[in-house]
């Protein structure tokens, strides 16, 4: 592929004059601040500017500790290209260069995963350029507060769900200004994977989101871990109280790990200690959630699903488990553990969500991504959907997740999946004539 030289482009918007980069058929407006915040306070929307809005040299990211497992399975994050920012309310807009003024393109908003603890909107592995070019859509990637800063609270000094409030503020910005980039503010789809999918499911029942989005695509949301988290969260909040006035944000991110609640005490949910918290704004009580999803069934089109071997990402990559269960009868036991935990955390909750939504009159599709490649050593594990949705071979070349899988296989299946996801974003439907990738099973509920 011939790489075009990077050029600049100016978006003249009602928010301000925004500097963007034009490269390889894509115009990218990077790291636009949509809000700002003080520690443990709700976000305050950024006001329009009379001066030119220029993207920062380094990508802002919420303070965090890099996950060795994520580095191994997905690839290096190139942390040297990022700058820790406690007030990390930034978004980036990707639009095709080939565009005419009368167009209003569907807008897809990417809410990244990472256990509500790591990641940002602008990782190379979720660069949507391939998808934007192929399907002629706009993608907006959102960064928001994580971990101690965004997803652990429970009292006046440390409110819960600040990360959700950040995303809501981003959605207000997108609703207000997406038309200035050529987007259709009446056709906004939220796309989230893992904890990003969990966040989107809960945005559907959050206060203050009326009219901000029309559709949702929820990939691999760990909805099986959403129940009965109150005692665990309260304990974690108390244990980390001493960190709330720490001035070194990276030290905060390092220190909390010594105080994470034990899995042996709280079960599998302790593997994701940060999360959305019921009973605190903008969410209802836990026992009201299902009925609220049902009552909102007429508001949003839903595409929800998972990968067939989600927890192989964690279990089959463990050196300790492979030492004892890596072959023979031990491998049979390990495969059963993958199956049971995948169904408990992801599979059964997604099916129940879809069935409840459909019974309440909602438009909902349920999907499952399978492994059909003889090269794939762990099956359709957690995060295997990311290279399918986003492509970007260069970013994934060192990922253990794709070891021995030819990129051609990923690209061919991914291109078909991207077309289906884009069709849903445009219309809220998936036609019978759409060409299905061999790894995808999808049905209307």
mmCIF file of N, CA, C and O in Angstrom, residues 34-36 42-46 89 91 163-176 208 212:
data_model
loop_
_atom_site.group_PDB
_atom_site.id
_atom_site.type_symbol
_atom_site.label_atom_id
_atom_site.label_comp_id
_atom_site.label_asym_id
_atom_site.label_seq_id
_atom_site.Cartn_x
_atom_site.Cartn_y
_atom_site.Cartn_z
ATOM 1 N N UNK A 34 -13.629 17.436 25.422
ATOM 2 C CA UNK A 34 -15.071 17.675 25.452
ATOM 3 C C UNK A 34 -15.547 18.137 26.830
ATOM 4 O O UNK A 34 -16.647 18.664 26.992
ATOM 5 N N UNK A 35 -14.736 17.905 27.856
ATOM 6 C CA UNK A 35 -15.075 18.320 29.218
ATOM 7 C C UNK A 35 -13.792 18.365 30.025
ATOM 8 O O UNK A 35 -12.728 17.936 29.567
ATOM 9 N N UNK A 36 -13.885 18.887 31.230
ATOM 10 C CA UNK A 36 -12.759 18.836 32.165
ATOM 11 C C UNK A 36 -13.315 18.543 33.550
ATOM 12 O O UNK A 36 -14.523 18.682 33.797
ATOM 13 N N UNK A 42 -17.862 15.748 39.182
ATOM 14 C CA UNK A 42 -18.498 15.502 37.886
ATOM 15 C C UNK A 42 -17.843 16.363 36.807
ATOM 16 O O UNK A 42 -17.339 17.438 37.087
ATOM 17 N N UNK A 43 -17.896 15.871 35.564
ATOM 18 C CA UNK A 43 -17.278 16.635 34.481
ATOM 19 C C UNK A 43 -18.040 17.920 34.190
ATOM 20 O O UNK A 43 -19.265 17.981 34.345
ATOM 21 N N UNK A 44 -17.299 18.913 33.751
ATOM 22 C CA UNK A 44 -17.884 20.194 33.339
ATOM 23 C C UNK A 44 -17.658 20.321 31.833
ATOM 24 O O UNK A 44 -16.527 20.171 31.358
ATOM 25 N N UNK A 45 -18.702 20.560 31.047
ATOM 26 C CA UNK A 45 -18.522 20.600 29.585
ATOM 27 C C UNK A 45 -17.552 21.704 29.161
ATOM 28 O O UNK A 45 -17.557 22.799 29.727
ATOM 29 N N UNK A 46 -16.742 21.391 28.176
ATOM 30 C CA UNK A 46 -15.827 22.377 27.608
ATOM 31 C C UNK A 46 -16.629 23.356 26.750
ATOM 32 O O UNK A 46 -17.533 22.959 26.003
ATOM 33 N N UNK A 89 -10.967 13.703 29.682
ATOM 34 C CA UNK A 89 -12.171 13.759 28.840
ATOM 35 C C UNK A 89 -11.799 14.275 27.445
ATOM 36 O O UNK A 89 -11.890 15.472 27.166
ATOM 37 N N UNK A 91 -11.942 13.200 23.038
ATOM 38 C CA UNK A 91 -12.474 12.341 21.986
ATOM 39 C C UNK A 91 -11.772 12.661 20.672
ATOM 40 O O UNK A 91 -11.198 13.732 20.496
ATOM 41 N N UNK A 163 -17.042 7.857 35.595
ATOM 42 C CA UNK A 163 -16.720 7.481 34.218
ATOM 43 C C UNK A 163 -17.955 7.489 33.334
ATOM 44 O O UNK A 163 -17.896 7.898 32.158
ATOM 45 N N UNK A 164 -19.103 7.057 33.881
ATOM 46 C CA UNK A 164 -20.355 7.116 33.118
ATOM 47 C C UNK A 164 -20.751 8.561 32.838
ATOM 48 O O UNK A 164 -21.194 8.896 31.731
ATOM 49 N N UNK A 165 -20.594 9.422 33.824
ATOM 50 C CA UNK A 165 -20.919 10.842 33.614
ATOM 51 C C UNK A 165 -20.017 11.449 32.541
ATOM 52 O O UNK A 165 -20.467 12.290 31.753
ATOM 53 N N UNK A 166 -18.751 11.021 32.501
ATOM 54 C CA UNK A 166 -17.863 11.496 31.434
ATOM 55 C C UNK A 166 -18.406 11.100 30.063
ATOM 56 O O UNK A 166 -18.466 11.925 29.142
ATOM 57 N N UNK A 167 -18.781 9.827 29.925
ATOM 58 C CA UNK A 167 -19.272 9.354 28.627
ATOM 59 C C UNK A 167 -20.546 10.099 28.230
ATOM 60 O O UNK A 167 -20.732 10.471 27.061
ATOM 61 N N UNK A 168 -21.424 10.344 29.197
ATOM 62 C CA UNK A 168 -22.650 11.093 28.908
ATOM 63 C C UNK A 168 -22.306 12.493 28.398
ATOM 64 O O UNK A 168 -22.918 12.999 27.442
ATOM 65 N N UNK A 169 -21.299 13.111 29.003
ATOM 66 C CA UNK A 169 -20.886 14.445 28.557
ATOM 67 C C UNK A 169 -20.322 14.373 27.134
ATOM 68 O O UNK A 169 -20.557 15.267 26.313
ATOM 69 N N UNK A 170 -19.569 13.307 26.829
ATOM 70 C CA UNK A 170 -19.056 13.115 25.471
ATOM 71 C C UNK A 170 -20.201 12.966 24.479
ATOM 72 O O UNK A 170 -20.164 13.532 23.370
ATOM 73 N N UNK A 171 -21.242 12.230 24.862
ATOM 74 C CA UNK A 171 -22.382 12.025 23.969
ATOM 75 C C UNK A 171 -23.134 13.331 23.719
ATOM 76 O O UNK A 171 -23.635 13.571 22.616
ATOM 77 N N UNK A 172 -23.201 14.191 24.718
ATOM 78 C CA UNK A 172 -23.824 15.508 24.517
ATOM 79 C C UNK A 172 -23.016 16.317 23.500
ATOM 80 O O UNK A 172 -23.582 16.981 22.629
ATOM 81 N N UNK A 173 -21.681 16.252 23.614
ATOM 82 C CA UNK A 173 -20.821 16.964 22.670
ATOM 83 C C UNK A 173 -21.049 16.422 21.258
ATOM 84 O O UNK A 173 -21.200 17.196 20.297
ATOM 85 N N UNK A 174 -21.067 15.103 21.118
ATOM 86 C CA UNK A 174 -21.244 14.474 19.802
ATOM 87 C C UNK A 174 -22.605 14.831 19.212
ATOM 88 O O UNK A 174 -22.734 15.117 18.020
ATOM 89 N N UNK A 175 -23.635 14.819 20.060
ATOM 90 C CA UNK A 175 -24.978 15.205 19.600
ATOM 91 C C UNK A 175 -24.984 16.644 19.087
ATOM 92 O O UNK A 175 -25.587 16.963 18.052
ATOM 93 N N UNK A 176 -24.274 17.533 19.789
ATOM 94 C CA UNK A 176 -24.273 18.955 19.440
ATOM 95 C C UNK A 176 -23.433 19.281 18.205
ATOM 96 O O UNK A 176 -23.788 20.166 17.425
ATOM 97 N N UNK A 208 -30.462 11.156 32.169
ATOM 98 C CA UNK A 208 -29.749 12.204 31.461
ATOM 99 C C UNK A 208 -29.249 11.844 30.082
ATOM 100 O O UNK A 208 -28.415 12.559 29.525
ATOM 101 N N UNK A 212 -29.730 11.023 23.148
ATOM 102 C CA UNK A 212 -28.302 11.122 22.835
ATOM 103 C C UNK A 212 -27.804 10.018 21.905
ATOM 104 O O UNK A 212 -26.759 10.159 21.288
#
